[in-house]
PDB file of N, CA and C in Angstrom:
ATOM      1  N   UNK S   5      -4.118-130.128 -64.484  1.00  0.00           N
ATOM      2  CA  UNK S   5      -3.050-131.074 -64.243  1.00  0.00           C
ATOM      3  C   UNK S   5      -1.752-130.483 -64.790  1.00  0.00           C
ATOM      4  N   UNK S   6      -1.044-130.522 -64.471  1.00  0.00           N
ATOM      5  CA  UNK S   6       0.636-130.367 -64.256  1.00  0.00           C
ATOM      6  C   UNK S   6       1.473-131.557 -64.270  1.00  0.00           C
ATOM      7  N   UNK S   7       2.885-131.249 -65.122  1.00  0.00           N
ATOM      8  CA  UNK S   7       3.353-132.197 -65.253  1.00  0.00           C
ATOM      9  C   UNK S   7       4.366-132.495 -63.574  1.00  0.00           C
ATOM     10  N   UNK S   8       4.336-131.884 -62.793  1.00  0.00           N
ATOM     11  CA  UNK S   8       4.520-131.848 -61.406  1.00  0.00           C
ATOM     12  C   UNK S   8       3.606-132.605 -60.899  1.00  0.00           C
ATOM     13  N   UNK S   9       2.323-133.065 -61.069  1.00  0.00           N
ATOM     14  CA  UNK S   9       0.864-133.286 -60.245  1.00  0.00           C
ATOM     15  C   UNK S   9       0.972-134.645 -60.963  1.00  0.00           C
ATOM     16  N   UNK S  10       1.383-135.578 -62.172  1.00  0.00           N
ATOM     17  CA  UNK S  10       1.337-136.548 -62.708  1.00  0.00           C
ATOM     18  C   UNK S  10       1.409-137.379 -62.227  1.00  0.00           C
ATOM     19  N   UNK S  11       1.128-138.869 -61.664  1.00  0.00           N
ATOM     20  CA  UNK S  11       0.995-139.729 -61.381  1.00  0.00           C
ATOM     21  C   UNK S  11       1.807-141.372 -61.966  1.00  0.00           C
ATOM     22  N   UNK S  12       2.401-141.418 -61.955  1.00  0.00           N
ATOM     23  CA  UNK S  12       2.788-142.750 -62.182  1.00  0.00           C
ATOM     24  C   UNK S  12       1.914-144.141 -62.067  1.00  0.00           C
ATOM     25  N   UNK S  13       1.063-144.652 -63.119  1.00  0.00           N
ATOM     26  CA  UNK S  13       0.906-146.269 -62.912  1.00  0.00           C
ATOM     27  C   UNK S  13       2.265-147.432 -62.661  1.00  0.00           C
ATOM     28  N   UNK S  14       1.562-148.482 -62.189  1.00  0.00           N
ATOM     29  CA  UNK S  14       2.155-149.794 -62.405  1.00  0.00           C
ATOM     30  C   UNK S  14       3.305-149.888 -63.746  1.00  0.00           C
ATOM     31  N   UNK S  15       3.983-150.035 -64.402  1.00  0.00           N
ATOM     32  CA  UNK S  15       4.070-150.211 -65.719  1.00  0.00           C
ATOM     33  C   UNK S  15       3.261-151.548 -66.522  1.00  0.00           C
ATOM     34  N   UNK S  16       4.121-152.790 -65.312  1.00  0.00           N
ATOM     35  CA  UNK S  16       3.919-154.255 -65.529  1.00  0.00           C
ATOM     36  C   UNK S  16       2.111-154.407 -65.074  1.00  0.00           C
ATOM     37  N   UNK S  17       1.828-153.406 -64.303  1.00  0.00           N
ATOM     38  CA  UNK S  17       0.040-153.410 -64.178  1.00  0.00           C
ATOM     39  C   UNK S  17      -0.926-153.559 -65.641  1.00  0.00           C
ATOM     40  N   UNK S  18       0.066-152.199 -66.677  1.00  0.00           N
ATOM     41  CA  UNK S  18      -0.461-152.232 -67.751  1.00  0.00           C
ATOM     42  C   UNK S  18      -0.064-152.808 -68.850  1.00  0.00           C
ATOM     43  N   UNK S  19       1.045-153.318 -68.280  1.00  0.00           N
ATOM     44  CA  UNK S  19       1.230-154.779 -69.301  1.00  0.00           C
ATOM     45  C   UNK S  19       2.529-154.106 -69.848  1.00  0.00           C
ATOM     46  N   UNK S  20       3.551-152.990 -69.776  1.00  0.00           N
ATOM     47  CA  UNK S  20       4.323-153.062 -70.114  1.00  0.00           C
ATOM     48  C   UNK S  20       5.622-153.554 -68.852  1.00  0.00           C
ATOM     49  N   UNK S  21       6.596-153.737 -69.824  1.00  0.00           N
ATOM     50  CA  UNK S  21       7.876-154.455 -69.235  1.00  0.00           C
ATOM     51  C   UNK S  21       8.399-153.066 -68.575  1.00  0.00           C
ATOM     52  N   UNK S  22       8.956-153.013 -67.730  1.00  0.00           N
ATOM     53  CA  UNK S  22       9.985-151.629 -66.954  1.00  0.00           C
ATOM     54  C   UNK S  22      11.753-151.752 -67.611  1.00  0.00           C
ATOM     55  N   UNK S  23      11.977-153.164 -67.781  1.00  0.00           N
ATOM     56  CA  UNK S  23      13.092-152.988 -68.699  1.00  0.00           C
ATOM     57  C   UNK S  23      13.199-152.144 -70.015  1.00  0.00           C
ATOM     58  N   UNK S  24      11.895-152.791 -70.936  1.00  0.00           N
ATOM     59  CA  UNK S  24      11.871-151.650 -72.151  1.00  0.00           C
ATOM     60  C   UNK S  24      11.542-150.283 -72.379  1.00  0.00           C
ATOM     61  N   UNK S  25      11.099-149.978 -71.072  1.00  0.00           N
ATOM     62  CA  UNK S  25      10.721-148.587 -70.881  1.00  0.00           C
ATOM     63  C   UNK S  25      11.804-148.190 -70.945  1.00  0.00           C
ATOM     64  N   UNK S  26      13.006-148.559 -69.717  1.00  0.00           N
ATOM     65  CA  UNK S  26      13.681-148.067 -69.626  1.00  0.00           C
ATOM     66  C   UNK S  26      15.220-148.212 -70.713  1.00  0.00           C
ATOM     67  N   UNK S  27      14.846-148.510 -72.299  1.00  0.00           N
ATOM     68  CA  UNK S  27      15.532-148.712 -73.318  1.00  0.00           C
ATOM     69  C   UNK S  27      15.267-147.498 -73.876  1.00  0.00           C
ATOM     70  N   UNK S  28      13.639-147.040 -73.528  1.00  0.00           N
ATOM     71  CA  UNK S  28      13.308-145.898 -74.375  1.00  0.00           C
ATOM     72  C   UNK S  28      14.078-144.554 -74.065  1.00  0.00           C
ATOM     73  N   UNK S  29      14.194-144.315 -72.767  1.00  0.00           N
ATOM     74  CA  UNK S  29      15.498-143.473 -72.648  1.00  0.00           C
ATOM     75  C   UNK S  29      16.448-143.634 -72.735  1.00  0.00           C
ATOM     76  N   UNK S  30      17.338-144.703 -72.692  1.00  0.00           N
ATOM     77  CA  UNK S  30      18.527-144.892 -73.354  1.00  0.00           C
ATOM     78  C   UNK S  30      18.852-145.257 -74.706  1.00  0.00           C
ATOM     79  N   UNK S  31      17.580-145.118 -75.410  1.00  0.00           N
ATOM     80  CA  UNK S  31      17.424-144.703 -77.200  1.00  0.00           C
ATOM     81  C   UNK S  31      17.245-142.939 -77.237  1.00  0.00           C
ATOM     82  N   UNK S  32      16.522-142.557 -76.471  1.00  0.00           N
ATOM     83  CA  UNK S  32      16.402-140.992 -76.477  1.00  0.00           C
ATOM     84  C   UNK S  32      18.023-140.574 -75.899  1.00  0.00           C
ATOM     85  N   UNK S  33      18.318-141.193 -75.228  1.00  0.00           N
ATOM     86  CA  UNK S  33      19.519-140.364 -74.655  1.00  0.00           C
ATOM     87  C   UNK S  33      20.885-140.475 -75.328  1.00  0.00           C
ATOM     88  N   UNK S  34      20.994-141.341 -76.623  1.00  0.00           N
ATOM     89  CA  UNK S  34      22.065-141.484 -77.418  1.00  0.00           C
ATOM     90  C   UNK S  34      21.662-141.078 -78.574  1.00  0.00           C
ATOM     91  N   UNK S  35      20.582-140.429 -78.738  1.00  0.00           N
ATOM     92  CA  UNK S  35      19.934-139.351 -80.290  1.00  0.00           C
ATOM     93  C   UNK S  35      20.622-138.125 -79.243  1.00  0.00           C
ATOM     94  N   UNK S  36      20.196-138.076 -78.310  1.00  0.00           N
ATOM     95  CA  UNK S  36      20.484-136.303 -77.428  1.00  0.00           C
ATOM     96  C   UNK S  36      22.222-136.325 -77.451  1.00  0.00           C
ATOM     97  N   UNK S  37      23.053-137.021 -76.829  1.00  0.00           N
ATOM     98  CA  UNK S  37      24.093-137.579 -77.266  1.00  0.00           C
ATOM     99  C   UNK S  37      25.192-137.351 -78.195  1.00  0.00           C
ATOM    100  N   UNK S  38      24.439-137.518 -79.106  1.00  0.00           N
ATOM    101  CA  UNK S  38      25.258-137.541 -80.170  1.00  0.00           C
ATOM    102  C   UNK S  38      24.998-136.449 -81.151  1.00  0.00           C
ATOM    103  N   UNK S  39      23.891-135.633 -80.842  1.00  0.00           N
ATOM    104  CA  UNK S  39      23.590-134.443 -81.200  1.00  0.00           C
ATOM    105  C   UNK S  39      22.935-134.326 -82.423  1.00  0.00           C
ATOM    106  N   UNK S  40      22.023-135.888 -82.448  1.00  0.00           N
ATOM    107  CA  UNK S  40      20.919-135.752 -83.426  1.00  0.00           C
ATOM    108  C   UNK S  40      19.856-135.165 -82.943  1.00  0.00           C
ATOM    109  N   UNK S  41      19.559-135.144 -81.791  1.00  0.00           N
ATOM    110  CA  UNK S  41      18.497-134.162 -81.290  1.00  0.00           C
ATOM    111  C   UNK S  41      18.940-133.043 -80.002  1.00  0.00           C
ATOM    112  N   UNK S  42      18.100-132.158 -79.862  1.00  0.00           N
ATOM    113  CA  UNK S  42      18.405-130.904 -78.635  1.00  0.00           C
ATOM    114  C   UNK S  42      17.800-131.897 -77.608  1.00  0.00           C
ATOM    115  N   UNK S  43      16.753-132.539 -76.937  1.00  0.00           N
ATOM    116  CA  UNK S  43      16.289-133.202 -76.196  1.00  0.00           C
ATOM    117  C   UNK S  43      14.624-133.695 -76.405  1.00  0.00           C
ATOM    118  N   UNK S  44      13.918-134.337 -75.386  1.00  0.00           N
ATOM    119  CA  UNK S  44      12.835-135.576 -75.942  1.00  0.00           C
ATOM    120  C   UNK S  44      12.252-135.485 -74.776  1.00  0.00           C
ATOM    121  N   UNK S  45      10.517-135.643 -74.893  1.00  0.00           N
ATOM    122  CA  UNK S  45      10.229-135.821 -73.243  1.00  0.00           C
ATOM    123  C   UNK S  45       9.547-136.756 -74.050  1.00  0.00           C
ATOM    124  N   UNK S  46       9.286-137.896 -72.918  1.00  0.00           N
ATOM    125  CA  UNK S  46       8.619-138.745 -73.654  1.00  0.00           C
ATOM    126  C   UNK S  46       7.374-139.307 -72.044  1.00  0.00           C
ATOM    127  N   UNK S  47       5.938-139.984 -72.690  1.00  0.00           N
ATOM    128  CA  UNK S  47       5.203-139.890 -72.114  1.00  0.00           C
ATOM    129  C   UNK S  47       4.372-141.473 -72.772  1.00  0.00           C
ATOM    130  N   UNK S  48       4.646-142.835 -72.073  1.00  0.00           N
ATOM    131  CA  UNK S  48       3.731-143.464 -72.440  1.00  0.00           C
ATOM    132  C   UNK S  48       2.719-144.122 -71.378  1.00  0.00           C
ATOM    133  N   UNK S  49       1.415-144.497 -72.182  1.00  0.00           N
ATOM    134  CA  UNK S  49       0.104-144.551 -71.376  1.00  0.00           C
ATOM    135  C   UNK S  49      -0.373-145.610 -72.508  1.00  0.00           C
ATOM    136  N   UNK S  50      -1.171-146.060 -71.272  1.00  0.00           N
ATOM    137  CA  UNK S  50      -2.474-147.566 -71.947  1.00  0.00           C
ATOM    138  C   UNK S  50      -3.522-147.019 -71.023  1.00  0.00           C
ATOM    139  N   UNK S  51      -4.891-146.994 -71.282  1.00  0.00           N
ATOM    140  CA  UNK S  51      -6.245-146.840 -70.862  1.00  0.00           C
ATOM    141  C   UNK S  51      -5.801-145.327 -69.926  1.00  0.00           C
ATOM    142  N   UNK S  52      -5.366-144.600 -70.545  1.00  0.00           N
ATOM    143  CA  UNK S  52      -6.016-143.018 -69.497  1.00  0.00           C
ATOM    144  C   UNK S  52      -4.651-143.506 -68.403  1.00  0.00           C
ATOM    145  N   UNK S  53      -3.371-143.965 -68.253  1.00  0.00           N
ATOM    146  CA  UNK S  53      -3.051-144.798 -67.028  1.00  0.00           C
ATOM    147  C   UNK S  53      -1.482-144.048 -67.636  1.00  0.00           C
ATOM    148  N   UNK S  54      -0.472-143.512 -67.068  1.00  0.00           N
ATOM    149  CA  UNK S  54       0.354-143.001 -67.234  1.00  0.00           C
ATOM    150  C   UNK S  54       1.529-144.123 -66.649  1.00  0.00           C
ATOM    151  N   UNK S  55       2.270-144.588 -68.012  1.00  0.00           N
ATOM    152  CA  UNK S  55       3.745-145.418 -67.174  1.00  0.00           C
ATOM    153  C   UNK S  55       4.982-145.299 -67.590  1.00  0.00           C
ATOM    154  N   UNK S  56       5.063-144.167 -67.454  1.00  0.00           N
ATOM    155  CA  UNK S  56       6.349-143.525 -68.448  1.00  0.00           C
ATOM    156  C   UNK S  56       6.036-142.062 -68.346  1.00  0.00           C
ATOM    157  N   UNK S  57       7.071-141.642 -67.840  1.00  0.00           N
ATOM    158  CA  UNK S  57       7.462-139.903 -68.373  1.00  0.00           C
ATOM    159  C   UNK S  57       8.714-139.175 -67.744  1.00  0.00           C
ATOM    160  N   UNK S  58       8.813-138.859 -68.994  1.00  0.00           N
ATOM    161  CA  UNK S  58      10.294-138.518 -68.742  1.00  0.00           C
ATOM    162  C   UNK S  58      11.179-137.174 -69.473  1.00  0.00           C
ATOM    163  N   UNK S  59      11.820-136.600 -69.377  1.00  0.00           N
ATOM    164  CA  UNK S  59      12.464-135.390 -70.075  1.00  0.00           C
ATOM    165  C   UNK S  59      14.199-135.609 -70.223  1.00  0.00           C
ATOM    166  N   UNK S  60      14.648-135.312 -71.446  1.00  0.00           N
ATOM    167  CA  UNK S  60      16.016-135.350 -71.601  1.00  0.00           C
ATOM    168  C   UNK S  60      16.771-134.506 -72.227  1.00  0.00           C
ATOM    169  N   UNK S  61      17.633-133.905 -71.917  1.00  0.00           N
ATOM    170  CA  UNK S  61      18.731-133.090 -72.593  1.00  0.00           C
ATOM    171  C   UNK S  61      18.123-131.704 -72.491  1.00  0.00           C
ATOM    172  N   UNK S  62      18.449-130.911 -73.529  1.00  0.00           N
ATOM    173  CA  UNK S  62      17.764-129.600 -73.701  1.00  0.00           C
ATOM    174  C   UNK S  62      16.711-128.950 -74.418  1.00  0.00           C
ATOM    175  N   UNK S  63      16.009-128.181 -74.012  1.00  0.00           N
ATOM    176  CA  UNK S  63      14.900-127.101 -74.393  1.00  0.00           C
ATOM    177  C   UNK S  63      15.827-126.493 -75.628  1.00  0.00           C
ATOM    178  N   UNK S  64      17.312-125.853 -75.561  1.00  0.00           N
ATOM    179  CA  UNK S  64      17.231-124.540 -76.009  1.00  0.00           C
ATOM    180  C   UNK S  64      19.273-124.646 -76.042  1.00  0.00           C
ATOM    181  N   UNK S  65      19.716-124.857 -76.950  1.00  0.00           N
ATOM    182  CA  UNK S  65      21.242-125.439 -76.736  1.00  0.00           C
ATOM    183  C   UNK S  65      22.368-124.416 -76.372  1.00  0.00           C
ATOM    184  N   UNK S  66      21.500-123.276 -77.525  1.00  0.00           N
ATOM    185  CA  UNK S  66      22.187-121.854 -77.192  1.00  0.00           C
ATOM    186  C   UNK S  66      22.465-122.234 -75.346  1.00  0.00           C
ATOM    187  N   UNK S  67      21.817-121.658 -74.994  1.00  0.00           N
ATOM    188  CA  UNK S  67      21.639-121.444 -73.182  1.00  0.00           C
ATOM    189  C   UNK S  67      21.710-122.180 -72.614  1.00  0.00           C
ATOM    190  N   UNK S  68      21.467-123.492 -73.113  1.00  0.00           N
ATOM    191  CA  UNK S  68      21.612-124.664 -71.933  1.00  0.00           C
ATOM    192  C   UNK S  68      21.004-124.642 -71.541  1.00  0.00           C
ATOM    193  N   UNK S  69      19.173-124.236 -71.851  1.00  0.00           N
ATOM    194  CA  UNK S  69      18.452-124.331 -70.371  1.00  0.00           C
ATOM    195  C   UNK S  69      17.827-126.252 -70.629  1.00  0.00           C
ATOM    196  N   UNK S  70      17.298-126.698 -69.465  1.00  0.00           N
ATOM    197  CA  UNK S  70      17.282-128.030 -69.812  1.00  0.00           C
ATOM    198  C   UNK S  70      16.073-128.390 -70.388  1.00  0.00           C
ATOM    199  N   UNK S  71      15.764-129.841 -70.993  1.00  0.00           N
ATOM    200  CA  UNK S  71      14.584-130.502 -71.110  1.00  0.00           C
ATOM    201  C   UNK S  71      13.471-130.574 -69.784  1.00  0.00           C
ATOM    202  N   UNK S  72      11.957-129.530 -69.660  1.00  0.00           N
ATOM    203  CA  UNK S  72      11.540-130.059 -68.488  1.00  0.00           C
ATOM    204  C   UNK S  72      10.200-131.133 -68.973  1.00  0.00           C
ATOM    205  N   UNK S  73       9.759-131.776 -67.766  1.00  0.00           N
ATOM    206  CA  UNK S  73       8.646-132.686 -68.056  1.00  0.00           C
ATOM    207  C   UNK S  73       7.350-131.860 -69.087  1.00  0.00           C
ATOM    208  N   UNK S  74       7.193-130.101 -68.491  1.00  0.00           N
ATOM    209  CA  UNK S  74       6.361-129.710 -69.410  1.00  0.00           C
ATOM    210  C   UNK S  74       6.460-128.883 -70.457  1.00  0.00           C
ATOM    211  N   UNK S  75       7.906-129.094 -71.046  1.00  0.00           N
ATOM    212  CA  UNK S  75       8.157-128.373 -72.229  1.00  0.00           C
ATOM    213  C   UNK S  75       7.217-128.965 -73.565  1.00  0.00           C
ATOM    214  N   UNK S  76       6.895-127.725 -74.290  1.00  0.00           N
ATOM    215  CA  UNK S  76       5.811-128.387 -75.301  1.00  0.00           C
ATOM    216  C   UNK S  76       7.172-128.367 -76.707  1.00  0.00           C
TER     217      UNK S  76
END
């Protein structure tokens, strides 16, 4: 599996809200921002069920190369 090949659940299937998901990147994206962090991928799941994933800002600041879904 690949973070290309990933799948998206329901969110509200697994019981989360899609509003607060989508707080969690706009909490990651004002740490990246403001240059408390280089960038964040973030990945949340209930039962094996993927409803959330996401990548922000940068890998590497020197270069600019960006945050990808499978940066470790």
């Amino acid at each position: 599996m690949t973070a290309s090949t990933i799948s998206l659940a329901d969110p509200t299937a697994l019981g989360f809200s899609p509003a607060r998901l989508d707080r969690l990147h706009a909490l990651a994206s004002a740490y990246v921002d403001a240059g408390k962090l280089a960038g964040t991928v973030m990945l949340v799941a209930r039962r094996g069920e993927i409803a959330h994933f996401s990548a922000y800002g940068q890998r590497d600041v020197e270069s600019g190369t960006p945050m990808e879904l499978d940066t470790i």
